[in-house]
XYZ file of C-alpha atoms in Angstrom:
464
model
C 96.273 106.131 95.604
C 95.417 104.708 98.982
C 93.396 101.554 99.507
C 89.783 101.791 100.594
C 88.624 100.498 103.967
C 85.431 99.424 102.193
C 85.687 98.225 98.594
C 84.060 100.494 96.017
C 83.123 99.012 92.662
C 82.126 100.879 89.510
C 79.974 99.017 86.976
C 79.767 100.163 83.353
C 77.159 98.402 81.183
C 76.958 98.592 77.416
C 74.060 101.014 76.709
C 71.287 98.560 75.815
C 68.508 96.887 77.820
C 69.904 93.350 77.542
C 73.260 94.523 78.913
C 72.089 97.000 81.574
C 69.614 94.660 83.314
C 71.909 91.716 84.225
C 74.728 94.022 85.317
C 72.299 95.887 87.583
C 71.298 92.554 89.151
C 74.979 91.842 89.783
C 75.265 95.309 91.346
C 72.474 94.439 93.799
C 74.221 91.177 94.710
C 77.471 93.040 95.416
C 75.710 95.716 97.476
C 74.007 93.023 99.574
C 77.503 91.795 100.528
C 78.573 95.168 101.906
C 80.302 96.494 98.773
C 79.785 100.125 97.750
C 78.521 100.246 94.162
C 78.374 103.045 91.597
C 76.476 102.200 88.409
C 77.487 104.311 85.400
C 75.173 104.700 82.408
C 75.145 107.058 79.450
C 72.837 110.026 80.007
C 70.258 108.651 77.546
C 70.059 105.244 79.283
C 70.186 106.841 82.742
C 67.134 108.978 81.973
C 65.199 105.961 80.661
C 65.997 103.986 83.818
C 65.065 106.819 86.157
C 61.804 107.336 84.238
C 60.963 103.627 84.476
C 61.572 103.444 88.251
C 58.772 104.070 90.697
C 59.498 106.640 93.451
C 59.539 103.795 95.993
C 62.118 101.683 94.137
C 64.220 104.791 93.493
C 64.162 105.607 97.197
C 65.245 102.092 98.240
C 67.861 101.582 95.526
C 71.042 100.303 97.265
C 73.373 101.416 94.452
C 74.429 104.856 93.302
C 73.183 105.617 89.762
C 75.391 108.030 87.822
C 75.271 109.334 84.239
C 78.062 110.375 81.881
C 77.564 111.981 78.439
C 78.129 109.848 75.349
C 78.661 112.724 72.897
C 75.377 112.181 71.029
C 72.283 114.355 70.920
C 69.931 113.712 73.844
C 67.242 112.120 71.652
C 69.587 109.934 69.593
C 68.468 106.330 69.308
C 68.506 105.309 65.637
C 70.826 102.838 63.920
C 73.202 105.559 62.664
C 73.381 107.050 66.161
C 74.231 103.636 67.606
C 77.066 103.343 65.094
C 78.340 106.797 66.084
C 78.216 105.764 69.747
C 80.217 102.606 69.054
C 82.807 104.405 66.903
C 83.169 107.733 68.711
C 81.510 107.313 72.102
C 84.465 105.614 73.835
C 86.779 108.588 73.147
C 84.165 110.918 74.599
C 83.173 108.744 77.564
C 86.787 107.821 78.462
C 87.469 111.324 79.845
C 84.186 111.523 81.732
C 84.667 108.122 83.355
C 88.218 109.020 84.369
C 86.989 112.321 85.843
C 84.227 110.520 87.735
C 86.678 108.067 89.301
C 89.047 110.897 90.247
C 86.206 112.883 91.841
C 85.143 109.838 93.903
C 88.708 109.259 95.051
C 89.202 112.929 95.981
C 85.865 113.302 97.769
C 86.498 110.791 100.531
C 89.623 108.823 101.436
C 87.486 105.928 102.654
C 85.753 105.311 99.324
C 88.491 104.961 96.717
C 87.433 102.978 93.662
C 89.050 99.555 93.899
C 87.450 97.637 91.017
C 85.763 98.376 87.712
C 83.355 95.833 86.213
C 82.575 96.503 82.555
C 80.357 94.773 80.051
C 82.602 92.704 77.805
C 81.616 95.025 74.924
C 83.140 98.018 76.774
C 86.853 97.551 76.173
C 87.376 101.309 76.556
C 86.166 101.264 80.203
C 88.561 98.446 81.073
C 91.383 100.473 79.509
C 90.485 103.467 81.700
C 90.683 101.267 84.783
C 94.014 99.748 83.730
C 95.485 103.209 83.227
C 94.335 104.197 86.731
C 95.677 100.972 88.324
C 92.188 99.752 89.236
C 91.371 96.041 89.156
C 89.416 95.082 86.026
C 86.550 92.640 85.591
C 84.788 91.718 82.334
C 81.106 90.850 82.635
C 79.603 88.449 80.093
C 75.846 89.056 79.598
C 75.386 86.213 77.107
C 76.083 82.471 76.913
C 79.544 81.041 77.499
C 79.112 78.981 74.345
C 78.850 82.153 72.294
C 81.950 83.612 73.958
C 83.822 80.408 73.103
C 82.792 80.801 69.455
C 83.885 84.459 69.425
C 87.290 83.501 70.801
C 87.450 80.838 68.083
C 86.621 83.282 65.245
C 90.251 83.938 64.166
C 90.704 80.192 63.607
C 87.620 80.134 61.374
C 89.191 82.930 59.320
C 92.500 81.033 59.120
C 90.630 77.893 58.020
C 88.905 79.772 55.186
C 85.437 79.304 56.707
C 84.982 83.051 57.349
C 86.396 86.011 55.464
C 88.264 88.854 57.193
C 84.944 90.599 57.855
C 83.395 87.653 59.693
C 81.114 86.672 56.800
C 80.751 83.014 55.748
C 82.661 82.071 52.587
C 80.360 79.101 52.007
C 76.729 79.173 53.131
C 75.113 76.742 55.596
C 78.261 75.020 56.888
C 78.071 73.551 60.375
C 80.756 74.384 62.931
C 81.378 72.463 66.149
C 83.667 73.421 69.040
C 82.823 70.387 71.169
C 80.708 67.281 70.732
C 78.782 68.273 73.879
C 77.886 71.724 72.511
C 75.164 72.320 69.899
C 76.643 73.066 66.490
C 76.531 76.499 64.890
C 75.234 77.103 61.399
C 77.834 79.425 59.858
C 75.000 81.815 58.943
C 73.856 81.957 62.591
C 76.891 83.069 64.567
C 76.936 85.459 67.499
C 77.495 88.391 65.135
C 75.026 87.325 62.434
C 72.392 89.765 61.169
C 70.224 88.055 58.572
C 70.069 90.048 55.338
C 72.335 92.856 56.582
C 75.962 92.008 55.805
C 77.153 95.589 56.383
C 75.775 95.657 59.915
C 77.252 92.203 60.514
C 80.684 93.398 59.340
C 80.374 96.399 61.658
C 79.627 94.223 64.704
C 82.466 91.842 63.856
C 84.952 94.695 63.426
C 84.048 96.587 66.597
C 83.295 93.748 69.013
C 84.293 90.264 67.937
C 87.804 90.979 66.675
C 88.649 92.642 70.016
C 87.175 89.983 72.273
C 90.517 88.339 73.108
C 91.854 91.766 74.129
C 88.929 92.189 76.533
C 89.800 88.883 78.196
C 93.514 89.634 78.199
C 93.276 92.904 80.145
C 90.719 91.579 82.661
C 91.794 90.396 86.085
C 88.564 88.352 86.233
C 85.747 87.343 83.897
C 82.303 86.692 85.370
C 79.287 85.418 83.435
C 75.508 85.382 83.757
C 75.362 81.613 83.355
C 75.988 78.500 85.397
C 78.338 75.553 85.120
C 75.397 73.136 85.064
C 73.860 74.853 82.034
C 77.086 75.032 80.007
C 79.721 72.620 81.365
C 81.446 72.053 77.999
C 81.669 75.771 77.272
C 83.120 76.384 80.749
C 85.927 73.942 79.943
C 86.725 75.885 76.750
C 87.243 79.192 78.607
C 89.931 79.149 81.292
C 89.322 81.001 84.578
C 85.713 81.938 83.797
C 83.418 82.455 86.807
C 79.772 81.619 85.992
C 77.690 83.293 88.723
C 74.176 83.134 87.238
C 71.415 83.105 86.495
C 71.173 86.638 87.924
C 67.572 87.452 88.860
C 65.885 90.615 90.119
C 63.435 88.441 92.076
C 66.325 87.524 94.375
C 66.074 91.134 95.649
C 62.500 91.803 96.764
C 61.160 95.203 95.759
C 64.208 96.266 93.757
C 64.154 97.608 90.223
C 64.901 95.079 87.457
C 66.924 97.437 85.262
C 64.237 97.962 82.607
C 64.274 100.870 80.185
C 60.452 100.912 80.002
C 57.897 101.206 82.831
C 56.371 97.827 83.706
C 52.628 97.378 83.341
C 51.436 96.665 86.877
C 48.116 95.185 85.704
C 49.769 91.979 84.410
C 49.695 90.139 87.728
C 46.014 90.885 88.398
C 45.098 89.705 84.893
C 47.166 86.519 85.271
C 45.450 85.803 88.608
C 42.161 85.517 86.718
C 43.454 82.870 84.264
C 43.442 79.078 84.785
C 46.665 77.375 85.889
C 48.985 76.534 82.989
C 46.812 78.221 80.357
C 48.532 81.465 79.276
C 50.910 81.965 76.355
C 53.407 84.673 77.305
C 54.789 86.303 74.145
C 57.669 88.747 74.518
C 60.493 89.422 72.095
C 62.913 91.614 74.014
C 64.006 95.205 73.630
C 65.432 95.285 70.090
C 63.424 92.923 67.853
C 61.585 94.886 65.162
C 58.859 93.199 63.099
C 57.911 94.076 59.581
C 54.179 94.460 59.022
C 53.710 90.964 57.575
C 55.494 89.286 60.488
C 53.541 91.376 62.999
C 50.149 90.503 61.479
C 50.967 86.767 61.265
C 52.099 86.822 64.894
C 48.919 88.606 65.996
C 46.686 86.152 64.139
C 48.773 83.180 65.286
C 48.203 84.086 68.938
C 44.530 84.813 68.328
C 43.625 81.549 66.581
C 45.040 79.397 69.375
C 41.927 80.292 71.359
C 44.126 80.386 74.469
C 44.636 83.318 76.826
C 47.818 85.188 75.995
C 49.863 88.053 77.396
C 51.723 89.812 74.584
C 54.381 92.509 75.046
C 54.225 95.013 72.168
C 56.708 97.865 72.553
C 55.815 101.176 70.890
C 58.699 100.552 68.452
C 58.002 96.829 67.945
C 57.396 97.403 64.242
C 58.850 99.994 61.869
C 55.313 100.546 60.621
C 53.490 102.000 63.625
C 50.368 101.949 61.496
C 50.418 98.146 61.727
C 50.086 98.316 65.512
C 47.397 101.011 65.356
C 45.527 99.077 62.668
C 45.685 95.919 64.789
C 44.555 97.752 67.922
C 41.490 99.003 66.022
C 40.808 95.750 64.217
C 37.929 93.331 64.588
C 40.388 90.569 65.522
C 41.466 92.445 68.651
C 37.845 93.079 69.580
C 37.185 89.334 69.231
C 40.108 88.276 71.428
C 40.103 90.955 74.119
C 38.187 88.662 76.454
C 41.130 86.241 76.536
C 44.145 88.246 75.327
C 46.067 91.090 76.981
C 48.571 93.386 75.264
C 51.021 95.569 77.224
C 53.954 97.845 76.366
C 56.306 96.153 78.851
C 55.848 93.449 81.475
C 57.483 92.527 84.811
C 58.914 89.473 83.073
C 60.299 87.490 86.005
C 57.009 87.851 87.908
C 55.046 86.875 84.813
C 57.146 83.770 84.120
C 56.872 82.687 87.762
C 53.072 82.927 87.713
C 51.269 79.545 87.845
C 48.940 80.503 84.976
C 51.804 80.580 82.427
C 51.861 77.628 80.010
C 54.759 78.623 77.776
C 57.104 81.456 76.795
C 57.026 82.517 73.127
C 60.454 84.188 72.966
C 63.191 85.653 70.753
C 65.660 83.679 72.933
C 67.725 86.601 74.180
C 70.030 85.360 76.933
C 68.296 87.270 79.746
C 64.916 85.897 78.684
C 66.459 82.432 78.365
C 67.885 82.588 81.895
C 64.608 83.867 83.324
C 62.479 81.256 81.561
C 64.801 78.422 82.556
C 64.837 79.649 86.173
C 61.036 79.577 86.298
C 60.672 76.146 84.638
C 58.676 77.424 81.658
C 58.727 75.654 78.236
C 59.858 77.817 75.301
C 58.556 78.442 71.816
C 61.619 79.878 70.059
C 61.694 82.556 67.357
C 65.296 83.885 67.267
C 65.997 87.097 65.378
C 69.694 88.037 65.424
C 73.166 87.322 66.867
C 73.391 85.017 69.912
C 69.680 84.186 69.891
C 70.185 81.380 67.347
C 72.588 79.448 69.557
C 70.401 80.069 72.597
C 67.570 78.426 70.646
C 69.838 75.433 70.022
C 70.539 75.143 73.746
C 66.792 75.298 74.489
C 65.662 72.834 71.819
C 68.643 70.478 71.391
C 70.804 70.483 74.516
C 68.278 71.085 77.306
C 65.154 69.890 75.433
C 62.894 72.470 77.070
C 61.331 73.963 73.959
C 60.405 73.917 70.280
C 61.199 76.338 67.459
C 58.922 77.861 64.841
C 59.944 77.327 61.203
C 59.592 79.585 58.174
C 57.722 78.498 55.050
C 59.233 78.490 51.525
C 58.755 82.296 51.394
C 60.622 82.854 54.652
C 57.406 83.578 56.577
C 56.476 82.115 59.959
C 52.759 81.729 59.353
C 49.898 82.010 61.825
C 49.178 78.321 61.303
C 52.789 77.391 62.152
C 52.532 79.434 65.344
C 49.212 77.828 66.331
C 50.467 74.328 65.520
C 53.714 74.690 67.475
C 51.981 76.182 70.513
C 49.535 73.270 70.599
C 52.398 70.777 70.244
C 54.441 72.488 72.952
C 51.756 72.779 75.628
C 50.749 69.143 75.189
C 54.329 67.784 75.366
C 54.729 66.299 78.846
C 58.426 65.485 78.323
C 59.295 69.111 77.585
C 57.377 70.259 80.659
C 59.138 67.665 82.814
C 62.544 68.680 81.410
C 61.733 72.339 82.112
C 60.928 71.606 85.743
C 64.083 69.477 86.143
C 66.230 72.256 84.688
C 64.568 74.760 87.023
C 65.657 72.668 90.018
C 69.207 72.306 88.653
C 69.502 76.071 88.179
C 67.922 76.766 91.572
C 70.503 74.515 93.183
C 73.381 76.246 91.378
C 72.481 79.675 92.809
C 71.496 78.290 96.218
C 73.800 77.824 99.168
C 76.632 75.413 98.271
C 75.729 75.631 94.563
C 78.436 76.225 91.956
C 77.267 79.734 90.978
C 76.884 80.714 94.612
C 80.397 79.503 95.443
C 81.814 81.303 92.396
C 80.082 84.502 93.467
C 81.429 84.263 97.021
C 84.902 83.689 95.570
C 84.453 86.794 93.421
C 83.305 88.855 96.411
C 86.352 87.603 98.299
C 88.622 88.838 95.483
C 87.017 92.290 95.716
C 87.265 92.524 99.488
C 90.927 91.536 99.726
């Protein structure tokens, strides 16, 4: 296969919001440096993205969006379907990705695919590229600290701390990889699912046990983080290139990679609120509340008496009746003068708005990077997997937030939420730390910053 006169990169995200969005931001960065980019999603994710884009953003999109089938039914989105995708999807998608690359290479001699960048969860895509003699890059959409722990997992098994399925042998042990890194509770690892050991075993088997293989077959590993945020973790992972935080706001008018349409009324509503007054509550794309948790959260926001912007996806709770009941309730009628509820928000724009006081978050890595980049204090309510360690970064290492705590029945009560919000918004040290960290991160992605230099080095690798 001949070499391209202009490098052509294929990006393959794992099919989930938190993986698609940062990789799409990387795609924009590459395109802005004169690199041809093809972005490959499953058909289901592709349709959600296209539906969420406005005609204007679709028209100005600088990357080529392509879909390949994943072998599932078109409306598949449940837990069992996700398991089928993880177990059987790679065999199905392998052929379609290979055919796509071959069709690109045959269509025009000047646009041969030179590199494939795959989410670190997509080992199968890296294997396709290796077979076709294409340079391979793993993309890390979560914290370097969590990758370091994943790479360390076999040693925890050897030491008798974890069993062969990644489950803790003894509860509540603390594990430390470095004195500079926050410790992990053995029940809160990057593959932990509270109360669901079977799902945890599944994640460990299909992702964590293969993580060293992902690194091994990659010519480069790039991460949505920065050296300044995670210096100790960087030292634990040789040859890692932190190039983040990756932000859509760096590309004016471009689509942020969301799977839901953004509510455009958020900005106008925020404009009407006093500076530093609004609680922004958003818990990502996968958190699902039970009815009790949902009601306590709703009341907790309401009794603060503060304006709040709350993102409530249509599938935010398994009991849709809880949302409908809340929407029709007297409490909503009482708070609608100072509270706003939307299905999905333009999160970076919201967090950058001067009216925001704090970010009540599940601590997903994308949300963490966006909040840190905008200098917003966090109220942390982690749910699963890497979110626990992200909370530890926020509260312990960076000191830019507080965490809510459960009562003796495992419930985060409305009074706990109200109390922690009041404590957070009145803490001047946390606000000062948040603004300092914002400047540190801004410098890292600015000209002569570490992330910027790493990115230019990465672009240089692609172009030569």
